[in-house]
mmCIF file of C-alpha atoms and ligand atoms in Angstrom:
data_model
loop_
_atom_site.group_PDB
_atom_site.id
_atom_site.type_symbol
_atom_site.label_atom_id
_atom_site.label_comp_id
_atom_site.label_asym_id
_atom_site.label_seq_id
_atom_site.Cartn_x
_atom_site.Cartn_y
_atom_site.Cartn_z
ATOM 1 C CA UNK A 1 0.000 0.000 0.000
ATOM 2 C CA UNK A 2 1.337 3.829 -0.648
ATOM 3 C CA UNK A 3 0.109 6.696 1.571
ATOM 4 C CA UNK A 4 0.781 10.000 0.307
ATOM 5 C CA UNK A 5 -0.153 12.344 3.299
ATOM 6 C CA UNK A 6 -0.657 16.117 2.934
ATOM 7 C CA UNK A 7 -0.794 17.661 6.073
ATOM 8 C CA UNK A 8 -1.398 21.862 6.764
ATOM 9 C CA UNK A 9 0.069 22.610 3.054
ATOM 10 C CA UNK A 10 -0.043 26.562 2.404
ATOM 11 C CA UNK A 11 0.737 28.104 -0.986
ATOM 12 C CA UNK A 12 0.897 31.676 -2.013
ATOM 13 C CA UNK A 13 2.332 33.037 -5.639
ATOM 14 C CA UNK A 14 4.606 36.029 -5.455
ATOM 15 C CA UNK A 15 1.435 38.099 -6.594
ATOM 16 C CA UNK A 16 -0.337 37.366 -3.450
ATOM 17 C CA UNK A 17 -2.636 34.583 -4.702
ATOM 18 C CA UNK A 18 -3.486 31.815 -2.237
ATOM 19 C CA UNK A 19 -3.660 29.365 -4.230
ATOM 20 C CA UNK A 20 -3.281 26.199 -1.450
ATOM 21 C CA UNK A 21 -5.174 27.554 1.759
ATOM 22 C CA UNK A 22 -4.029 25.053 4.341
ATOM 23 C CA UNK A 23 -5.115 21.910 2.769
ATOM 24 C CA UNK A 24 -4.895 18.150 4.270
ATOM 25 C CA UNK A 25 -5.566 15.075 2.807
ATOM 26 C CA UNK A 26 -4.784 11.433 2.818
ATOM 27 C CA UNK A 27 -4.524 9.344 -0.279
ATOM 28 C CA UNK A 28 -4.021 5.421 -0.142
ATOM 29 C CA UNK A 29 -3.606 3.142 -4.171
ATOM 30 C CA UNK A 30 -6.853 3.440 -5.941
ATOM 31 C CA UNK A 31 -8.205 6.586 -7.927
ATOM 32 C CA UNK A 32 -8.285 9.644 -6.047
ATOM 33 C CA UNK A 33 -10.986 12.325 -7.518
ATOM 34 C CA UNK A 34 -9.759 16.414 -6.862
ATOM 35 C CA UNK A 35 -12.710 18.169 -8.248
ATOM 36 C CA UNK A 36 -12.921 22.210 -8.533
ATOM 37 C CA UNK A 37 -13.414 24.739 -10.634
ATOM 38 C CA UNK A 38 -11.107 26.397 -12.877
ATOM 39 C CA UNK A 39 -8.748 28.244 -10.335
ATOM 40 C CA UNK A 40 -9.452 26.282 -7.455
ATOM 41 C CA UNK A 41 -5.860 25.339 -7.246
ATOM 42 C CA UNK A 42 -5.678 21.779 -8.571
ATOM 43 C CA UNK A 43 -2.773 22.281 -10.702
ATOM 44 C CA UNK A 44 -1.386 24.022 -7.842
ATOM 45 C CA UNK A 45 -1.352 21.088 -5.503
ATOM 46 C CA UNK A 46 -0.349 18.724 -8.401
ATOM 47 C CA UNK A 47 2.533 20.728 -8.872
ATOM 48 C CA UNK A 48 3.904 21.067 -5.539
ATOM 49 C CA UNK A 49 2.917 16.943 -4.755
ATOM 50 C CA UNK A 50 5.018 16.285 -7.967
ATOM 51 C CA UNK A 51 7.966 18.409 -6.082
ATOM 52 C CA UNK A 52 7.710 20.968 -9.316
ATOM 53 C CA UNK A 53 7.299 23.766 -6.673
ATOM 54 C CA UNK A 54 7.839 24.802 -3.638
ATOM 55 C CA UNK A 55 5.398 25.275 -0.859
ATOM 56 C CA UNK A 56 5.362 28.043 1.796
ATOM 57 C CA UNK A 57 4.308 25.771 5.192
ATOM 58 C CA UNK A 58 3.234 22.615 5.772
ATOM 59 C CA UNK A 59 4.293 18.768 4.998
ATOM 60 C CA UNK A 60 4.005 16.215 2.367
ATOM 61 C CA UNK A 61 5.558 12.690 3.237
ATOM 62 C CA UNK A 62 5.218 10.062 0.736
ATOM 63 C CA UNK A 63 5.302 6.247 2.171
ATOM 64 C CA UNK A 64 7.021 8.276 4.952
ATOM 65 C CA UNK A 65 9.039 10.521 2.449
ATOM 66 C CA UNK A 66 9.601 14.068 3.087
ATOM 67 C CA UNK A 67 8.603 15.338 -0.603
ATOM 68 C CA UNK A 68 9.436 18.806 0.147
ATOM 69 C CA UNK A 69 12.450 18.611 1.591
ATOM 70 C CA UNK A 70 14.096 16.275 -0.969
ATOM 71 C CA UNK A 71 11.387 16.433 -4.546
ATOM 72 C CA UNK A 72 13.443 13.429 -5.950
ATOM 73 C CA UNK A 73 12.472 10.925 -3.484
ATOM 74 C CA UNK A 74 9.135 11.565 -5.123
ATOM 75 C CA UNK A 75 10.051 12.281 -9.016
ATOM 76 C CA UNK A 76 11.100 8.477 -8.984
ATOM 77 C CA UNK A 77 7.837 7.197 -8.560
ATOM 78 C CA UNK A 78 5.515 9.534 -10.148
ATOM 79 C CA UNK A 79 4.401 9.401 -13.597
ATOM 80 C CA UNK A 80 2.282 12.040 -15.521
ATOM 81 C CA UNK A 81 -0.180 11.892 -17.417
ATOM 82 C CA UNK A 82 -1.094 15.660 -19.327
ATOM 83 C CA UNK A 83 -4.165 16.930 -20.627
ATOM 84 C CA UNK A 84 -2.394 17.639 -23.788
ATOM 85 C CA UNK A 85 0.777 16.682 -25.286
ATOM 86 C CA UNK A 86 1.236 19.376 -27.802
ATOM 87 C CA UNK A 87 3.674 18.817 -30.907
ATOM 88 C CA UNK A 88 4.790 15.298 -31.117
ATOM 89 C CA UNK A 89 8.478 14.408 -32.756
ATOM 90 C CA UNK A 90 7.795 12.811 -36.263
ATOM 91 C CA UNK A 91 8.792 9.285 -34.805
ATOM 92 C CA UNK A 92 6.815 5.674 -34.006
ATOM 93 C CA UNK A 93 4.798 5.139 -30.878
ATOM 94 C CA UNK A 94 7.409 2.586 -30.246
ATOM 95 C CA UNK A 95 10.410 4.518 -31.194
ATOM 96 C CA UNK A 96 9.227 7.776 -28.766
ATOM 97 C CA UNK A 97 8.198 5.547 -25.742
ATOM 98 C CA UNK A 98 12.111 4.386 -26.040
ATOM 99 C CA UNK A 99 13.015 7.747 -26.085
ATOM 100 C CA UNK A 100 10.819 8.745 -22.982
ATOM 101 C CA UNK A 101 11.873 5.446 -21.264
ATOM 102 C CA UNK A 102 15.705 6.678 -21.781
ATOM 103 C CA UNK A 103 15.000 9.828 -20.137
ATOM 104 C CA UNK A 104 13.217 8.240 -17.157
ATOM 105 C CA UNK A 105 16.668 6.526 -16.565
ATOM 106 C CA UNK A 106 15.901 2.976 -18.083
ATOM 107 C CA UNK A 107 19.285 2.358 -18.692
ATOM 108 C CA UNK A 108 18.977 -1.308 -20.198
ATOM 109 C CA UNK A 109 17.873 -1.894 -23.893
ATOM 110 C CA UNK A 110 16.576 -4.580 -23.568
ATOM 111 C CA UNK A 111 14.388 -3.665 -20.289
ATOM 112 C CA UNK A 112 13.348 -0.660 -22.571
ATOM 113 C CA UNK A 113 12.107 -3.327 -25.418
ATOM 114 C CA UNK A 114 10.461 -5.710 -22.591
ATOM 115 C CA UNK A 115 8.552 -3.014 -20.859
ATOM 116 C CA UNK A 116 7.574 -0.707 -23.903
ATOM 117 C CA UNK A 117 5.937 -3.957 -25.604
ATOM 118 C CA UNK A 118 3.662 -4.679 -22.309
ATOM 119 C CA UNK A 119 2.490 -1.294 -22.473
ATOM 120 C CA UNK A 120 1.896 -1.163 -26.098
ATOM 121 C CA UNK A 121 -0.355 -4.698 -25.328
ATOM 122 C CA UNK A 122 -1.375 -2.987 -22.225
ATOM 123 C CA UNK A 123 -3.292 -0.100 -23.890
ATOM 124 C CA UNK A 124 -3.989 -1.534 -26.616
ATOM 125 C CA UNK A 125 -1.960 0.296 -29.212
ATOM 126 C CA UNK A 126 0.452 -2.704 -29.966
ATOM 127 C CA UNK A 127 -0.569 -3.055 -33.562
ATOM 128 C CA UNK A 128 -0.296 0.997 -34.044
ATOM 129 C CA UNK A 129 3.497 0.638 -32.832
ATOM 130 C CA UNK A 130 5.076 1.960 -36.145
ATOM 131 C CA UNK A 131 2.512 4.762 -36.310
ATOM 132 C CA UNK A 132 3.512 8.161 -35.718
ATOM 133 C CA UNK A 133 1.913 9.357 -32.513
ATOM 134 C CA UNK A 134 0.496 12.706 -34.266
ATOM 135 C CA UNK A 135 -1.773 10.202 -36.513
ATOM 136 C CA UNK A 136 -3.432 8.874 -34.003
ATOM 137 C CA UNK A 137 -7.189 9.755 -33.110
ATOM 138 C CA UNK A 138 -7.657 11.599 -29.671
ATOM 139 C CA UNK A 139 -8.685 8.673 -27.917
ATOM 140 C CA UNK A 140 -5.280 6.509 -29.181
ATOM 141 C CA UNK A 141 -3.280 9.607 -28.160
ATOM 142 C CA UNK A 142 -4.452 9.602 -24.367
ATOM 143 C CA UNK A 143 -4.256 5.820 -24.263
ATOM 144 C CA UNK A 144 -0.729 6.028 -25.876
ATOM 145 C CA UNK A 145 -0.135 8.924 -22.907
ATOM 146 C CA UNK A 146 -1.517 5.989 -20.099
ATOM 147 C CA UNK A 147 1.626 4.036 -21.747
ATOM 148 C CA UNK A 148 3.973 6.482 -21.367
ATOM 149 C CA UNK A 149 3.101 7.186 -17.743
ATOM 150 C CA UNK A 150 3.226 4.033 -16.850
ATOM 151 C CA UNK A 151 7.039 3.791 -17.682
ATOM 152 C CA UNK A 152 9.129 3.284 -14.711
ATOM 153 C CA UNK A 153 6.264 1.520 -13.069
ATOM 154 C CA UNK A 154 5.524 4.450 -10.766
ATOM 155 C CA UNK A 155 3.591 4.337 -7.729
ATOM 156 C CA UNK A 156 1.923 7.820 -8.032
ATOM 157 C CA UNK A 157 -0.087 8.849 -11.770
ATOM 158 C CA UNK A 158 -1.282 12.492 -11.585
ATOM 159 C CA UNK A 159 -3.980 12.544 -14.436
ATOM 160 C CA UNK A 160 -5.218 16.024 -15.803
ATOM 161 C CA UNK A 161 -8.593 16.578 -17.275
ATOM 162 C CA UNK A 162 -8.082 12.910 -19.476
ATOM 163 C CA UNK A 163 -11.421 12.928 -21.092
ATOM 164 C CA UNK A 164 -11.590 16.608 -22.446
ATOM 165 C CA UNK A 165 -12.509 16.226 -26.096
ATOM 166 C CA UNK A 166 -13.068 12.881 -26.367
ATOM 167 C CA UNK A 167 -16.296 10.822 -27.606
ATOM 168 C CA UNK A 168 -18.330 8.446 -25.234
ATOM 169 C CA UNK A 169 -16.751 5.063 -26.293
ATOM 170 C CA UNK A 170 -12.792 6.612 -26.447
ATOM 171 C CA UNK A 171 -13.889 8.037 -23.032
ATOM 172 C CA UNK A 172 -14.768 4.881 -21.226
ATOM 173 C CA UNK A 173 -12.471 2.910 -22.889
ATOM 174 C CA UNK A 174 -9.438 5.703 -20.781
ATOM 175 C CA UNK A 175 -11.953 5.257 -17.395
ATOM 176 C CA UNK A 176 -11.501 1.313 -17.572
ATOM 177 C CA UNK A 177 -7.976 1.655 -18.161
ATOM 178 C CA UNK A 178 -6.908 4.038 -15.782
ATOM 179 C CA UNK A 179 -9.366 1.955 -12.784
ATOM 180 C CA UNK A 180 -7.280 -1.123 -13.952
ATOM 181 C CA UNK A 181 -4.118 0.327 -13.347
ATOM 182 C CA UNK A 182 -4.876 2.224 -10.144
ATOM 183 C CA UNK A 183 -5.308 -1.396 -8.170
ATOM 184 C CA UNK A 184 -1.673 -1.258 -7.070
ATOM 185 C CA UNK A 185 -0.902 2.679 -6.891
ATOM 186 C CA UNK A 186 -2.239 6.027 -6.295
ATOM 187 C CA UNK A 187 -3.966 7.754 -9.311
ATOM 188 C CA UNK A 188 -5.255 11.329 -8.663
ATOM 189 C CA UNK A 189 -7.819 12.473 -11.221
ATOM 190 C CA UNK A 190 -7.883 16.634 -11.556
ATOM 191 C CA UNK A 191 -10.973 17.090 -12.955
ATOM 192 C CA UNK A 192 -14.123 19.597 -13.062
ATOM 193 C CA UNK A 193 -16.134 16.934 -14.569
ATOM 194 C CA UNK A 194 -18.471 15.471 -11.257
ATOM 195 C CA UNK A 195 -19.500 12.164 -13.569
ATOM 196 C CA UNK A 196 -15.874 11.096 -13.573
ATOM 197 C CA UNK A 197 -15.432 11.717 -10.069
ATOM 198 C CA UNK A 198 -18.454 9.302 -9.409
ATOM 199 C CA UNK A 199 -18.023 6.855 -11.535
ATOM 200 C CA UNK A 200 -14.057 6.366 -11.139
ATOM 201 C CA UNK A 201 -12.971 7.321 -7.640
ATOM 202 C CA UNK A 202 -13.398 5.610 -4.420
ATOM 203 C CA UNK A 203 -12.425 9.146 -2.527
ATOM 204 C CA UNK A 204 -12.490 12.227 -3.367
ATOM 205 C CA UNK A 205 -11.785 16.096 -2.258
ATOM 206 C CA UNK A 206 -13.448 19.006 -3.400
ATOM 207 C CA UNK A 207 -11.696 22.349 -3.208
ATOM 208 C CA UNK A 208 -12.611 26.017 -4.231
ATOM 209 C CA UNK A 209 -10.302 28.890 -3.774
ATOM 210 C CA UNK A 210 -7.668 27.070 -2.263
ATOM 211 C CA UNK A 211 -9.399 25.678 0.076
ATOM 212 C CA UNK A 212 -10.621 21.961 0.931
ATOM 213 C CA UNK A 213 -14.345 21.961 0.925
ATOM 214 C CA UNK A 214 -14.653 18.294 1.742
ATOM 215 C CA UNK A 215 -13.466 14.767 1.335
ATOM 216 C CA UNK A 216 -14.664 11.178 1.511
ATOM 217 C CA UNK A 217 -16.254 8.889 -0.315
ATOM 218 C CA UNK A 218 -17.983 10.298 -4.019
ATOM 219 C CA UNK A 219 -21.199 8.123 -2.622
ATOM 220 C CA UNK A 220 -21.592 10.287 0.575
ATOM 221 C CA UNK A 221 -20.535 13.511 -0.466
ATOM 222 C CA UNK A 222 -22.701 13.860 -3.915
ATOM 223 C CA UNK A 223 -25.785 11.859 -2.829
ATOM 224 C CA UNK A 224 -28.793 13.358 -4.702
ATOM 225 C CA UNK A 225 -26.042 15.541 -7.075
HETATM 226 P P1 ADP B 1 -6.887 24.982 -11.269
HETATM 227 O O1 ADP B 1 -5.841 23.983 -11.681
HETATM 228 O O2 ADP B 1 -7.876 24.410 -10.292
HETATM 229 O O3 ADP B 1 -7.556 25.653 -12.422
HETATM 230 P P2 ADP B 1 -4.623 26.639 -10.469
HETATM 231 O O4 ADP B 1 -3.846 25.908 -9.434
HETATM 232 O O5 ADP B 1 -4.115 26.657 -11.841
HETATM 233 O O6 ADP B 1 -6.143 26.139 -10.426
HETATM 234 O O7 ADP B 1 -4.796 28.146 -9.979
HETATM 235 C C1 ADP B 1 -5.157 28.524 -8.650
HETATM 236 C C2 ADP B 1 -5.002 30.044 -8.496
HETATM 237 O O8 ADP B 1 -3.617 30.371 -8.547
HETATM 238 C C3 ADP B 1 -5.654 30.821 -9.631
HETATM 239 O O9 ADP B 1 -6.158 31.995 -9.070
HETATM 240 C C4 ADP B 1 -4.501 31.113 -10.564
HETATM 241 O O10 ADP B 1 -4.742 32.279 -11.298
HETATM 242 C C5 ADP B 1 -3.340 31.260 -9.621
HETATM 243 N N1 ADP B 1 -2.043 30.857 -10.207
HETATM 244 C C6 ADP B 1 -1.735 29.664 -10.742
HETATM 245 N N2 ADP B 1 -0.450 29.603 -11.131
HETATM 246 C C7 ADP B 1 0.087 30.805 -10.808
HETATM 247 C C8 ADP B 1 1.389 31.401 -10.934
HETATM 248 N N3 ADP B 1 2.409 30.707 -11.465
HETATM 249 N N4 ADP B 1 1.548 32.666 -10.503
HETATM 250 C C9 ADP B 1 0.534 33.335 -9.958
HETATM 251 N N5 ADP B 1 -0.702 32.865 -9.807
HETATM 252 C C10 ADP B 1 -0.938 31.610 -10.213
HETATM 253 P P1 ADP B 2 -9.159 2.916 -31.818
HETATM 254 O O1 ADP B 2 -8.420 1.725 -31.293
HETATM 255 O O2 ADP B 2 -8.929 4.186 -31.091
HETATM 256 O O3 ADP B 2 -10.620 2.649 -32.095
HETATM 257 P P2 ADP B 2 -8.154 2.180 -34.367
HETATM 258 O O4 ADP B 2 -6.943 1.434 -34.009
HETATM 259 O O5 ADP B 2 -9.349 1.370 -34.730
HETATM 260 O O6 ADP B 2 -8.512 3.208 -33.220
HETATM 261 O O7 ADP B 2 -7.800 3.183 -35.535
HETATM 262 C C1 ADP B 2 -8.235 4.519 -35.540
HETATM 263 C C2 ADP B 2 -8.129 5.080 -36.943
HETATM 264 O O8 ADP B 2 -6.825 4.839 -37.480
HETATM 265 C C3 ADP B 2 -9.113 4.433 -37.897
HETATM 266 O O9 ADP B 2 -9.599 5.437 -38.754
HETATM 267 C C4 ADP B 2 -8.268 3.414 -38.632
HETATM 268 O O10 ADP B 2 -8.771 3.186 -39.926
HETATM 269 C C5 ADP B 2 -6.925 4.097 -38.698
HETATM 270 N N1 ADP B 2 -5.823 3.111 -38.705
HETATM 271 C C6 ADP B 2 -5.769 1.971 -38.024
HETATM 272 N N2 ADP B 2 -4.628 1.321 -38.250
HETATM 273 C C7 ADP B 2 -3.922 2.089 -39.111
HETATM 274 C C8 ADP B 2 -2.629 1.976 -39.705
HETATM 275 N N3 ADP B 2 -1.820 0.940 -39.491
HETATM 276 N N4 ADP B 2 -2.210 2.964 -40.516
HETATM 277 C C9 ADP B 2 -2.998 4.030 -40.757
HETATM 278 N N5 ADP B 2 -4.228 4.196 -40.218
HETATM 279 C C10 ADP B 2 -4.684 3.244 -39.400
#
């Protein structure tokens, strides 16, 4: 089991914005719904879990890991997957998933090959290996992004707004695949969308301006929403 345990975490930007107001939470493996709107500061406290930024007070220890006080103990075990990828190199699925796997510090080749052809199989993009990532339809691109967070095998996947643009069947098709693969780690879903939240997530936080409205289970907190 991983805990990652937030405890008191304050955030301000040089411009005075409070963008983490003294949040806490607890998050064990399974997926992890943050729900708020635009601005609430859900980026904010992705960043500064990921150890991108630095927070003002307060503690983050991952399986008993200060993540503040040294950000690589977490950058090992995190993967990411983005809401968008932007420009894609003009290379294979295969070929760029060894490149990203090179830059996560997979040293051995032949590691690279193992792993990269279980998460081809994995999301179901083996047969679309020699395709160039930029040809692929929207839901093949987010699946191929599911693969390329999953690199490393890390024990933390921060997922941003995965669903945005995509059409019903592409969209549940992502849902079943990221529930599969948050069985044995922590997947936090940033989202504004409340139907993901409550179909996906097993707990969940709400926050607004910073602040944490509420957390629990999606079942007690949205009844009748
Ligand atoms: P969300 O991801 O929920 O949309 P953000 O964490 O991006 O929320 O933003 C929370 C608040 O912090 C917003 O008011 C936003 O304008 C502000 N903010 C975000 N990033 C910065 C920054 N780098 N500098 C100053 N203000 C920021
Ligand atoms: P999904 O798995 O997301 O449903 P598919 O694998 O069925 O997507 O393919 C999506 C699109 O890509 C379809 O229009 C399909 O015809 C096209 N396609 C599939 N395989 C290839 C290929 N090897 N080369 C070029 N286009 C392909």
């Amino acid at each position: 089991m991983n805990i990652l345990s937030i405890s008191n975490l304050i955030k301000t930007y040089p411009n005075g914005v409070k963008a983490i107001h003294n949040i806490s939470l607890e998050i064990g493996n399974g997926m992890f719904g943050l729900l708020g709107p635009n601005g609430a500061g859900k980026s904010s406290l992705m960043k500064t879990i990921a150890g991108l930024q630095k927070a003002d007070d307060g503690e983050i220890l991952f399986n008993g890991e200060d993540v503040l006080k040294n950000p690589l103990s977490i950058k090992r075990h995190l993967g990411f997957l983005p809401q968008d990828f932007g420009v894609y190199p003009k290379v294979s699925a295969r070929d760029l998933l060894n490149h990203l796997a090179i830059l996560k510090g997979i040293t051995s080749k032949n590691e690279r090959k193992v792993q990269i052809n279980e998460l081809l199989n994995r999301v179901n993009l083996y047969n679309q290996r020699n395709r160039e990532v930029h040809t692929f339809s929207g839901g093949m691109k987010q699946r191929f992004g599911v693969a390329q967070a999953l690199l490393g095998n890390p024990k933390i996947i921060i997922v941003d707004e995965p669903t945005a643009g995509l059409d019903p069947e592409e969209r549940n098709r992502l849902n079943l695949l990221l529930s599969e693969i948050s069985i044995n780690r922590i997947v936090i879903l940033s989202t504004h969308l409340v139907e993901d939240v409550k179909n996906l997530c097993a707990q969940m936080a709400i926050i607004k301006n910073g602040m944490l409205l509420c957390m629990g289970a999606p079942s007690e907190l949205m009844r009748g929403i």
